[in-house]
Short mmCIF file of C-alpha atoms in Angstrom, two decimals:
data_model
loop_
_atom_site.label_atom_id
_atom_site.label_comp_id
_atom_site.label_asym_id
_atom_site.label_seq_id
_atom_site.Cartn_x
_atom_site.Cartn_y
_atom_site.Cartn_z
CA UNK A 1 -7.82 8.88 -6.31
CA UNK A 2 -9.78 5.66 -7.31
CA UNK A 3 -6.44 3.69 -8.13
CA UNK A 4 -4.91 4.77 -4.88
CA UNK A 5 -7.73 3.75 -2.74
CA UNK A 6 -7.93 0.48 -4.41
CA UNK A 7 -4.13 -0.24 -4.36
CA UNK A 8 -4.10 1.22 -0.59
CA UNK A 9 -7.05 -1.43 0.40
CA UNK A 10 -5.60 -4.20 -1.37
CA UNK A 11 -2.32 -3.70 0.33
CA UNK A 12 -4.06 -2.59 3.90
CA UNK A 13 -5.53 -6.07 3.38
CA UNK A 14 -2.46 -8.42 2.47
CA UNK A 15 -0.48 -6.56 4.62
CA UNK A 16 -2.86 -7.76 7.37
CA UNK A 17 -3.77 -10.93 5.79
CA UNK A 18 -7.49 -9.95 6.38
CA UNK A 19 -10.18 -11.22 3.42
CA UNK A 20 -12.41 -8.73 1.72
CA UNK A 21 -14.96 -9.88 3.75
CA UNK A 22 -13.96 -9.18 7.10
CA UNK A 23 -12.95 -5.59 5.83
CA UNK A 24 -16.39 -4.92 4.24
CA UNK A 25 -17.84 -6.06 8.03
CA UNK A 26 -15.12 -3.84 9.68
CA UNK A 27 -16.07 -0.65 7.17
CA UNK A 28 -19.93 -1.55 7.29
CA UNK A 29 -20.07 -1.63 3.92
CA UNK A 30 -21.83 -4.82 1.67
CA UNK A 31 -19.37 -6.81 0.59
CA UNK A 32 -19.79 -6.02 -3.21
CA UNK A 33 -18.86 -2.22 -2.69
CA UNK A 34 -16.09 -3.42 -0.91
CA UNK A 35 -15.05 -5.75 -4.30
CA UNK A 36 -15.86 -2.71 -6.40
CA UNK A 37 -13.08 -0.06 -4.10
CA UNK A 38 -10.90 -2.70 -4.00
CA UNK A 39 -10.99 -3.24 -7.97
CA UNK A 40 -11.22 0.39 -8.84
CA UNK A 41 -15.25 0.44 -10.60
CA UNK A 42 -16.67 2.27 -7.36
CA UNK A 43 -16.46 5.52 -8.43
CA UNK A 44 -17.28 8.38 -6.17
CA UNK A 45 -17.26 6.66 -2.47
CA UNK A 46 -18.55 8.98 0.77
CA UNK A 47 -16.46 11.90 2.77
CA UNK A 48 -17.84 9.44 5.68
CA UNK A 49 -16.40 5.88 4.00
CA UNK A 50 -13.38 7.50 3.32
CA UNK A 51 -12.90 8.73 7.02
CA UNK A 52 -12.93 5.09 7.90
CA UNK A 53 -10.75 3.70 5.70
CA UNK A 54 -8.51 6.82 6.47
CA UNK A 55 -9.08 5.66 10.46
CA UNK A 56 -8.35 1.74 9.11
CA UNK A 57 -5.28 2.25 7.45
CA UNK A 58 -3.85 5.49 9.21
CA UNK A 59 -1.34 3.69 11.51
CA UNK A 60 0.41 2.40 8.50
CA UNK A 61 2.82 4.07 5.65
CA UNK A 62 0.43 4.77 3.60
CA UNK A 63 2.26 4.61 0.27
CA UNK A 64 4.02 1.50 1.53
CA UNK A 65 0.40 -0.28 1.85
CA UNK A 66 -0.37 1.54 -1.94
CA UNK A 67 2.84 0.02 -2.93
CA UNK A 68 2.59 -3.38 -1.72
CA UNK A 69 -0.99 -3.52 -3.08
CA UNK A 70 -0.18 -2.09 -6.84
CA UNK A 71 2.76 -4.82 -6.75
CA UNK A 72 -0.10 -7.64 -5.89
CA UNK A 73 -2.32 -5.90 -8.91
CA UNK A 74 0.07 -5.82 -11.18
CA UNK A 75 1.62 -9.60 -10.59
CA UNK A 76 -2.17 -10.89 -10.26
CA UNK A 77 -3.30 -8.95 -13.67
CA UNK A 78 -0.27 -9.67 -16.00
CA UNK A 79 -0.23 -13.09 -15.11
CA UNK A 80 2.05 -15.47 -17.39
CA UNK A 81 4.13 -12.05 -18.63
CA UNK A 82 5.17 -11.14 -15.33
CA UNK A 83 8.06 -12.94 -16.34
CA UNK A 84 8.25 -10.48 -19.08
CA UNK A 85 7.90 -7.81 -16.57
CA UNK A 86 10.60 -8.73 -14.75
CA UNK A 87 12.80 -8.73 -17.43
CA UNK A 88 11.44 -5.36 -18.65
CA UNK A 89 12.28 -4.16 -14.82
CA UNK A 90 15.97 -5.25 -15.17
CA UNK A 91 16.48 -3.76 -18.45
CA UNK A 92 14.59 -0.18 -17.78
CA UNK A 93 15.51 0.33 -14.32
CA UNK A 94 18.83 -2.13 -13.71
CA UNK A 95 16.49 -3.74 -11.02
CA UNK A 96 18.64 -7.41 -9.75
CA UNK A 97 16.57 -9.65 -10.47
CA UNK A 98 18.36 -12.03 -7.79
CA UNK A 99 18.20 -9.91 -5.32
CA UNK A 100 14.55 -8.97 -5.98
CA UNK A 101 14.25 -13.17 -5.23
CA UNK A 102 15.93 -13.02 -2.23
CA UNK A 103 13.42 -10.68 -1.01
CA UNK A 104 10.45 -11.50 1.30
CA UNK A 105 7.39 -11.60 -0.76
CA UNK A 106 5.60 -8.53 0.52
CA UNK A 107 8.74 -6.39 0.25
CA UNK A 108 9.21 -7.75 -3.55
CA UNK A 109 5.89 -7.03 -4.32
CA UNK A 110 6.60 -3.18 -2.68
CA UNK A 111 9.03 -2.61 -4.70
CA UNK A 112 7.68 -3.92 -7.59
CA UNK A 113 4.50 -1.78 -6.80
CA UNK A 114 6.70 1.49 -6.22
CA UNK A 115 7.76 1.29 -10.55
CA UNK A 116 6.87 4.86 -11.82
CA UNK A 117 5.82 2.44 -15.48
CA UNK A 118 3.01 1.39 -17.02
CA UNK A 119 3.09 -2.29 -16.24
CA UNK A 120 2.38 -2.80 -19.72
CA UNK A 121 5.04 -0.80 -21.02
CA UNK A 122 7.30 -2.22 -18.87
CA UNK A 123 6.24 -5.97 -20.08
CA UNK A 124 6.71 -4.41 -23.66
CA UNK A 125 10.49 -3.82 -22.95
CA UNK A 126 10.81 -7.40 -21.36
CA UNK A 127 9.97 -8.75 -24.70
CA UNK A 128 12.03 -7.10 -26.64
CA UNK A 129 15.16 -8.40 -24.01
#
């Protein structure tokens, strides 16, 4: 649950193009326990903070905005290997990597986010290409 609700807030909020800030005001929350959902080290968070981010993010796919946030995580945390990620990407899954380009940014990062992988293990093949 934790890395869904992290990966569903971070994409709720580029999706919107919002700051953590403004959601923490819009939730009522502080703005740290907001930082600590969105990285995943709040661990058990209220029936009543999870209705509203439920009511926040209901009028979107919600494993579009999970998507499109894991794909920000995951390009954010590998940093210098996503190349190797990439690679990893066209070798496991036959992913085009030009046509991955060609996409708009939040629909590459979707896609990217949707991977079934470990990131890790997928930056593990890249290397090896």
């Amino acid at each position: 649950m934790e890395d869904d609700l992290r990966y569903l807030l971070l994409g709720y909020r580029k999706y919107t193009k919002t700051t953590q800030r403004e959601l923490a005001k819009t939730l009522d929350i502080p703005l740290y326990t907001y930082t600590a959902l969105e990285i995943g080290s709040f661990k058990q968070p209220s029936e009543h903070l999870l209705s509203k981010i439920k009511g926040l993010t209901t009028e979107f796919d919600q494993d579009d905005l999970k998507h499109i946030g894991r794909g920000y995580w995951i390009k954010d945390e590998v940093g210098p290997d996503f190349k190797y990620f990439l690679r990893g990407l066209r070798e496991e899954k036959g992913v085009d990597l030009q046509e991955l380009n060609s996409m708009p940014s939040e629909e590459c990062l979707r896609t990217i986010g949707s991977v079934d992988m470990d990131e890790f293990d997928v930056i593990a093949i890249g290397r090896t290409v």
